[in-house]
Amino acid sequence: EEGFWVSPSNHVLEGVVGTARVVEHSLYERDVESQYLNQNAIATVVRAPSGGWKLWGNRVPSSDPLNIFWARRRAHDVIIDSIEEAHEWAVDKPFSLQLLLDIAESVNAKLRVWKRLGATLGGRVWLDPELNTPLTLASGQLYIHYDAEGPAPLEHLVFVFNRNTGYYTELTEDAAREIARLASAA
């Protein structure tokens, strides 16, 4: 089973037997309808070359280029929600060094798990002294900063074929070496 950070694009849709209209699709050509739709943040259903019907598209409408992939947005939403929900226990506890360390280590532990699973590329937690002033803390407020980065899906895989006539030199050298070996064994 795949995690919340994995794009639903390019996955077979079970039970789908067809679509009202066929969308032209190619894995490696950009000038087809499915790619045009994807570039305009529209996911679509396509007939997969390997068979079956698949959801095709990773993008959501966004003017922020860091926020265009729905799998990453979903991953960030899950991370944010679960960090908040996992720390309900800390609300209304009295301030102490141990409380701050426990909260920070709890967040760091979650970030380490998500990195190990592949849900994030990394993450860290810290206290910002400009926000966590004595007056702020005395007012019962604490700001815990953390960062994380969900992985972008590999959206376009490009293979570049190159010719290398140098392999002919390698072939003749290998052949000459083998012929010489056979001649000396005779």
PDB file of N, CA and C in Angstrom, residues 178-186:
ATOM      1  N   GLU A 178      41.237 -11.132 -28.039  1.00  0.00           N
ATOM      2  CA  GLU A 178      40.749 -12.509 -28.005  1.00  0.00           C
ATOM      3  C   GLU A 178      41.414 -13.355 -29.093  1.00  0.00           C
ATOM      4  N   ILE A 179      41.592 -12.775 -30.287  1.00  0.00           N
ATOM      5  CA  ILE A 179      42.264 -13.501 -31.376  1.00  0.00           C
ATOM      6  C   ILE A 179      43.701 -13.821 -30.988  1.00  0.00           C
ATOM      7  N   ALA A 180      44.387 -12.864 -30.374  1.00  0.00           N
ATOM      8  CA  ALA A 180      45.772 -13.089 -29.936  1.00  0.00           C
ATOM      9  C   ALA A 180      45.820 -14.175 -28.866  1.00  0.00           C
ATOM     10  N   ARG A 181      44.852 -14.174 -27.954  1.00  0.00           N
ATOM     11  CA  ARG A 181      44.812 -15.199 -26.915  1.00  0.00           C
ATOM     12  C   ARG A 181      44.600 -16.582 -27.536  1.00  0.00           C
ATOM     13  N   LEU A 182      43.679 -16.673 -28.485  1.00  0.00           N
ATOM     14  CA  LEU A 182      43.415 -17.959 -29.142  1.00  0.00           C
ATOM     15  C   LEU A 182      44.627 -18.442 -29.943  1.00  0.00           C
ATOM     16  N   ALA A 183      45.334 -17.517 -30.584  1.00  0.00           N
ATOM     17  CA  ALA A 183      46.511 -17.878 -31.385  1.00  0.00           C
ATOM     18  C   ALA A 183      47.631 -18.401 -30.491  1.00  0.00           C
ATOM     19  N   SER A 184      47.789 -17.809 -29.313  1.00  0.00           N
ATOM     20  CA  SER A 184      48.866 -18.255 -28.422  1.00  0.00           C
ATOM     21  C   SER A 184      48.526 -19.585 -27.755  1.00  0.00           C
ATOM     22  N   ALA A 185      47.254 -19.907 -27.660  1.00  0.00           N
ATOM     23  CA  ALA A 185      46.841 -21.169 -27.053  1.00  0.00           C
ATOM     24  C   ALA A 185      46.971 -22.333 -28.039  1.00  0.00           C
ATOM     25  N   ALA A 186      47.049 -22.031 -29.310  1.00  0.00           N
ATOM     26  CA  ALA A 186      47.099 -23.092 -30.334  1.00  0.00           C
ATOM     27  C   ALA A 186      48.452 -23.701 -30.495  1.00  0.00           C
TER      28      ALA A 186
END
